[in-house]
Amino acid sequence: MDKQNRILIVDDEKINIKLLTNFLQDEYKIMAARTGKQALKAVRGPNPPDLILLDIILPEMDGYEICNAIKKDEKNRHIPIIFVTAVSEVMDEAKAFDLGAVDYITKPFNPVTVKARVNTHIQLSTTMRDLKAALAKVKKLSGLLPICAKCKKIRDDQGYWNEVDLYLEKNSNAKFSHGICPDCSDELYGNHDWYQKKKTTQLKRP
């Protein structure tokens, strides 16, 4: 796993934070919060977590309220949330999934299970992020492109007219090596003797 990925553990019990930290710290950067306010502050900060392990029973606001607040936030709603809690009723688990959680683990938990599920959801989240980025690139080159009928320049979204090669370089990963096609060569150099001699020589070659 990428050590740059951050996991936020939200639990009011220090022992639970310590246990989860011990299981995950070799592979992830660990953040911790013991209240709902601390959790939301961490999520809305400059370095939000890539995944959240969230307890339900917390001071100030419970895990459901925290989950609901995050999922209503357009900027951070993509962050996967796994509930890790002693609350084991079926209705509580169903409520967690209804609010947008991706998984639900009951205490006492198996560290191997927690680690495996964290790894899985981090990988899924990374894959989704990469797919969205790739789709955004494709969308840049899809649809109707305004192109000048005479000079063949393309108008971008800001209203500026660009040469075709410059437009494609800005909106794709394409790189260009420039040359001159035969028709343009004839137009540019057709009246020059050296060019006519070159063409004649090329035509005589087997």
mmCIF file of C-alpha atoms in Angstrom, residues 24-198:
data_model
loop_
_atom_site.group_PDB
_atom_site.id
_atom_site.type_symbol
_atom_site.label_atom_id
_atom_site.label_comp_id
_atom_site.label_asym_id
_atom_site.label_seq_id
_atom_site.Cartn_x
_atom_site.Cartn_y
_atom_site.Cartn_z
ATOM 1 C CA LEU A 24 -2.294 -0.039 10.129
ATOM 2 C CA GLN A 25 0.592 2.338 10.760
ATOM 3 C CA ASP A 26 3.132 0.328 8.754
ATOM 4 C CA GLU A 27 1.149 0.895 5.575
ATOM 5 C CA TYR A 28 -0.751 4.135 6.171
ATOM 6 C CA LYS A 29 -0.465 7.560 7.710
ATOM 7 C CA ILE A 30 -2.749 7.545 10.751
ATOM 8 C CA MET A 31 -4.942 10.440 11.886
ATOM 9 C CA ALA A 32 -7.111 10.237 15.010
ATOM 10 C CA ALA A 33 -10.162 12.003 16.433
ATOM 11 C CA ARG A 34 -12.093 11.327 19.641
ATOM 12 C CA THR A 35 -15.134 13.506 18.986
ATOM 13 C CA GLY A 36 -17.378 14.335 16.055
ATOM 14 C CA LYS A 37 -16.128 17.921 15.884
ATOM 15 C CA GLN A 38 -12.514 16.758 15.734
ATOM 16 C CA ALA A 39 -13.420 14.280 12.994
ATOM 17 C CA LEU A 40 -15.163 16.861 10.802
ATOM 18 C CA LYS A 41 -12.310 19.322 11.328
ATOM 19 C CA ALA A 42 -9.840 16.698 10.102
ATOM 20 C CA VAL A 43 -11.995 15.826 7.077
ATOM 21 C CA ARG A 44 -12.404 19.487 6.098
ATOM 22 C CA GLY A 45 -8.758 20.352 6.690
ATOM 23 C CA PRO A 46 -5.990 20.798 4.083
ATOM 24 C CA ASN A 47 -5.053 17.091 4.174
ATOM 25 C CA PRO A 48 -8.285 15.085 4.392
ATOM 26 C CA PRO A 49 -8.151 11.321 4.956
ATOM 27 C CA ASP A 50 -8.406 8.763 2.167
ATOM 28 C CA LEU A 51 -10.566 6.493 4.364
ATOM 29 C CA ILE A 52 -12.362 6.800 7.700
ATOM 30 C CA LEU A 53 -12.804 4.167 10.432
ATOM 31 C CA LEU A 54 -15.792 5.439 12.384
ATOM 32 C CA ASP A 55 -17.354 4.417 15.677
ATOM 33 C CA ILE A 56 -21.066 5.033 16.287
ATOM 34 C CA ILE A 57 -21.195 5.922 19.990
ATOM 35 C CA LEU A 58 -19.277 9.187 20.347
ATOM 36 C CA PRO A 59 -19.567 12.402 22.390
ATOM 37 C CA GLU A 60 -21.089 15.573 20.858
ATOM 38 C CA MET A 61 -22.439 13.784 17.785
ATOM 39 C CA ASP A 62 -22.719 10.102 16.941
ATOM 40 C CA GLY A 63 -21.168 8.255 14.033
ATOM 41 C CA TYR A 64 -24.342 8.423 11.967
ATOM 42 C CA GLU A 65 -24.400 12.217 12.206
ATOM 43 C CA ILE A 66 -20.736 12.417 11.250
ATOM 44 C CA CYS A 67 -21.245 10.103 8.274
ATOM 45 C CA ASN A 68 -24.302 12.059 7.151
ATOM 46 C CA ALA A 69 -22.422 15.383 7.369
ATOM 47 C CA ILE A 70 -19.519 14.050 5.300
ATOM 48 C CA LYS A 71 -21.756 12.530 2.636
ATOM 49 C CA LYS A 72 -23.614 15.838 2.248
ATOM 50 C CA ASP A 73 -20.312 17.630 1.632
ATOM 51 C CA GLU A 74 -19.686 17.647 -2.128
ATOM 52 C CA LYS A 75 -15.939 18.055 -1.621
ATOM 53 C CA ASN A 76 -15.466 15.066 0.705
ATOM 54 C CA ARG A 77 -18.406 12.747 0.054
ATOM 55 C CA HIS A 78 -16.155 10.419 -1.968
ATOM 56 C CA ILE A 79 -14.162 9.410 1.142
ATOM 57 C CA PRO A 80 -15.013 5.778 2.011
ATOM 58 C CA ILE A 81 -16.329 5.275 5.551
ATOM 59 C CA ILE A 82 -16.090 1.976 7.416
ATOM 60 C CA PHE A 83 -18.021 1.740 10.671
ATOM 61 C CA VAL A 84 -16.085 -0.078 13.427
ATOM 62 C CA THR A 85 -18.434 -0.385 16.370
ATOM 63 C CA ALA A 86 -19.780 -2.507 19.219
ATOM 64 C CA VAL A 87 -23.313 -1.819 17.963
ATOM 65 C CA SER A 88 -24.278 -5.055 16.245
ATOM 66 C CA GLU A 89 -28.010 -4.770 15.538
ATOM 67 C CA VAL A 90 -29.071 -5.433 11.958
ATOM 68 C CA MET A 91 -31.035 -2.182 11.797
ATOM 69 C CA ASP A 92 -27.976 -0.185 12.863
ATOM 70 C CA GLU A 93 -25.890 -1.809 10.143
ATOM 71 C CA ALA A 94 -28.601 -1.107 7.577
ATOM 72 C CA LYS A 95 -28.738 2.545 8.676
ATOM 73 C CA ALA A 96 -24.980 2.855 8.236
ATOM 74 C CA PHE A 97 -25.153 1.608 4.646
ATOM 75 C CA ASP A 98 -28.166 3.837 3.922
ATOM 76 C CA LEU A 99 -26.067 6.844 4.958
ATOM 77 C CA GLY A 100 -23.317 5.902 2.526
ATOM 78 C CA ALA A 101 -20.886 3.714 4.481
ATOM 79 C CA VAL A 102 -18.938 1.183 2.411
ATOM 80 C CA ASP A 103 -18.478 -1.404 5.184
ATOM 81 C CA TYR A 104 -19.443 -2.320 8.754
ATOM 82 C CA ILE A 105 -17.174 -4.138 11.227
ATOM 83 C CA THR A 106 -18.304 -5.105 14.726
ATOM 84 C CA LYS A 107 -16.187 -5.106 17.871
ATOM 85 C CA PRO A 108 -14.328 -7.023 19.054
ATOM 86 C CA PHE A 109 -12.686 -7.009 15.633
ATOM 87 C CA ASN A 110 -10.146 -9.262 13.992
ATOM 88 C CA PRO A 111 -7.113 -7.148 13.010
ATOM 89 C CA VAL A 112 -6.553 -9.209 9.856
ATOM 90 C CA THR A 113 -10.134 -8.537 8.748
ATOM 91 C CA VAL A 114 -9.871 -4.814 9.440
ATOM 92 C CA LYS A 115 -6.606 -4.539 7.517
ATOM 93 C CA ALA A 116 -7.943 -6.533 4.566
ATOM 94 C CA ARG A 117 -11.093 -4.427 4.280
ATOM 95 C CA VAL A 118 -9.160 -1.178 4.588
ATOM 96 C CA ASN A 119 -6.794 -2.316 1.831
ATOM 97 C CA THR A 120 -9.707 -3.316 -0.401
ATOM 98 C CA HIS A 121 -11.566 -0.028 -0.039
ATOM 99 C CA ILE A 122 -8.412 2.056 -0.504
ATOM 100 C CA GLN A 123 -7.727 0.165 -3.745
ATOM 101 C CA LEU A 124 -11.320 0.614 -4.930
ATOM 102 C CA SER A 125 -11.230 4.324 -4.114
ATOM 103 C CA THR A 126 -7.933 4.775 -5.965
ATOM 104 C CA THR A 127 -9.278 2.926 -9.002
ATOM 105 C CA MET A 128 -12.413 5.087 -9.067
ATOM 106 C CA ARG A 129 -10.322 8.251 -8.811
ATOM 107 C CA ASP A 130 -8.109 7.129 -11.710
ATOM 108 C CA LEU A 131 -11.150 6.249 -13.825
ATOM 109 C CA LYS A 132 -12.721 9.651 -13.202
ATOM 110 C CA ALA A 133 -9.479 11.381 -14.187
ATOM 111 C CA ALA A 134 -9.260 9.326 -17.383
ATOM 112 C CA LEU A 135 -12.907 10.053 -18.199
ATOM 113 C CA ALA A 136 -12.324 13.775 -17.680
ATOM 114 C CA LYS A 137 -9.498 13.655 -20.247
ATOM 115 C CA VAL A 138 -11.690 11.810 -22.723
ATOM 116 C CA LYS A 139 -14.514 14.327 -22.266
ATOM 117 C CA LYS A 140 -12.140 17.144 -23.196
ATOM 118 C CA LEU A 141 -11.818 15.656 -26.672
ATOM 119 C CA SER A 142 -15.436 14.592 -27.100
ATOM 120 C CA GLY A 143 -18.361 16.509 -28.510
ATOM 121 C CA LEU A 144 -18.472 19.143 -31.230
ATOM 122 C CA LEU A 145 -15.229 21.088 -31.829
ATOM 123 C CA PRO A 146 -15.609 24.550 -33.413
ATOM 124 C CA ILE A 147 -13.043 24.627 -36.250
ATOM 125 C CA CYS A 148 -12.370 27.406 -38.773
ATOM 126 C CA ALA A 149 -13.281 26.342 -42.310
ATOM 127 C CA LYS A 150 -10.333 28.280 -43.765
ATOM 128 C CA CYS A 151 -7.330 28.154 -41.411
ATOM 129 C CA LYS A 152 -8.476 25.012 -39.509
ATOM 130 C CA LYS A 153 -7.833 26.527 -36.080
ATOM 131 C CA ILE A 154 -9.914 25.149 -33.181
ATOM 132 C CA ARG A 155 -11.742 27.347 -30.658
ATOM 133 C CA ASP A 156 -11.259 26.285 -27.022
ATOM 134 C CA ASP A 157 -13.704 26.654 -24.115
ATOM 135 C CA GLN A 158 -12.348 30.131 -23.309
ATOM 136 C CA GLY A 159 -13.084 31.388 -26.825
ATOM 137 C CA TYR A 160 -9.466 31.469 -28.033
ATOM 138 C CA TRP A 161 -8.496 30.069 -31.417
ATOM 139 C CA ASN A 162 -5.616 27.563 -31.369
ATOM 140 C CA GLU A 163 -3.618 25.714 -33.955
ATOM 141 C CA VAL A 164 -4.725 22.058 -34.049
ATOM 142 C CA ASP A 165 -1.438 20.770 -32.634
ATOM 143 C CA LEU A 166 -1.474 23.258 -29.741
ATOM 144 C CA TYR A 167 -5.085 22.423 -28.915
ATOM 145 C CA LEU A 168 -4.407 18.686 -28.841
ATOM 146 C CA GLU A 169 -1.275 19.127 -26.725
ATOM 147 C CA LYS A 170 -3.287 21.085 -24.129
ATOM 148 C CA ASN A 171 -6.200 18.660 -24.076
ATOM 149 C CA SER A 172 -4.510 15.270 -24.450
ATOM 150 C CA ASN A 173 -1.212 13.490 -23.858
ATOM 151 C CA ALA A 174 -0.315 13.606 -27.556
ATOM 152 C CA LYS A 175 3.115 14.920 -28.599
ATOM 153 C CA PHE A 176 3.957 16.119 -32.093
ATOM 154 C CA SER A 177 6.883 15.913 -34.495
ATOM 155 C CA HIS A 178 6.417 18.465 -37.234
ATOM 156 C CA GLY A 179 6.932 17.876 -40.938
ATOM 157 C CA ILE A 180 5.447 18.951 -44.273
ATOM 158 C CA CYS A 181 3.029 16.849 -46.279
ATOM 159 C CA PRO A 182 3.501 16.465 -50.098
ATOM 160 C CA ASP A 183 0.642 18.829 -50.978
ATOM 161 C CA CYS A 184 2.038 21.617 -48.786
ATOM 162 C CA SER A 185 5.525 20.994 -50.143
ATOM 163 C CA ASP A 186 4.224 21.489 -53.694
ATOM 164 C CA GLU A 187 2.461 24.697 -52.659
ATOM 165 C CA LEU A 188 5.508 26.141 -50.898
ATOM 166 C CA TYR A 189 8.349 25.029 -53.171
ATOM 167 C CA GLY A 190 6.693 24.089 -56.456
ATOM 168 C CA ASN A 191 8.248 27.015 -58.351
ATOM 169 C CA HIS A 192 11.807 26.250 -57.282
ATOM 170 C CA ASP A 193 14.083 24.364 -59.650
ATOM 171 C CA TRP A 194 15.811 22.436 -56.855
ATOM 172 C CA TYR A 195 12.457 21.122 -55.701
ATOM 173 C CA GLN A 196 11.409 20.007 -59.174
ATOM 174 C CA LYS A 197 14.746 18.216 -59.587
ATOM 175 C CA LYS A 198 14.264 16.494 -56.231
#
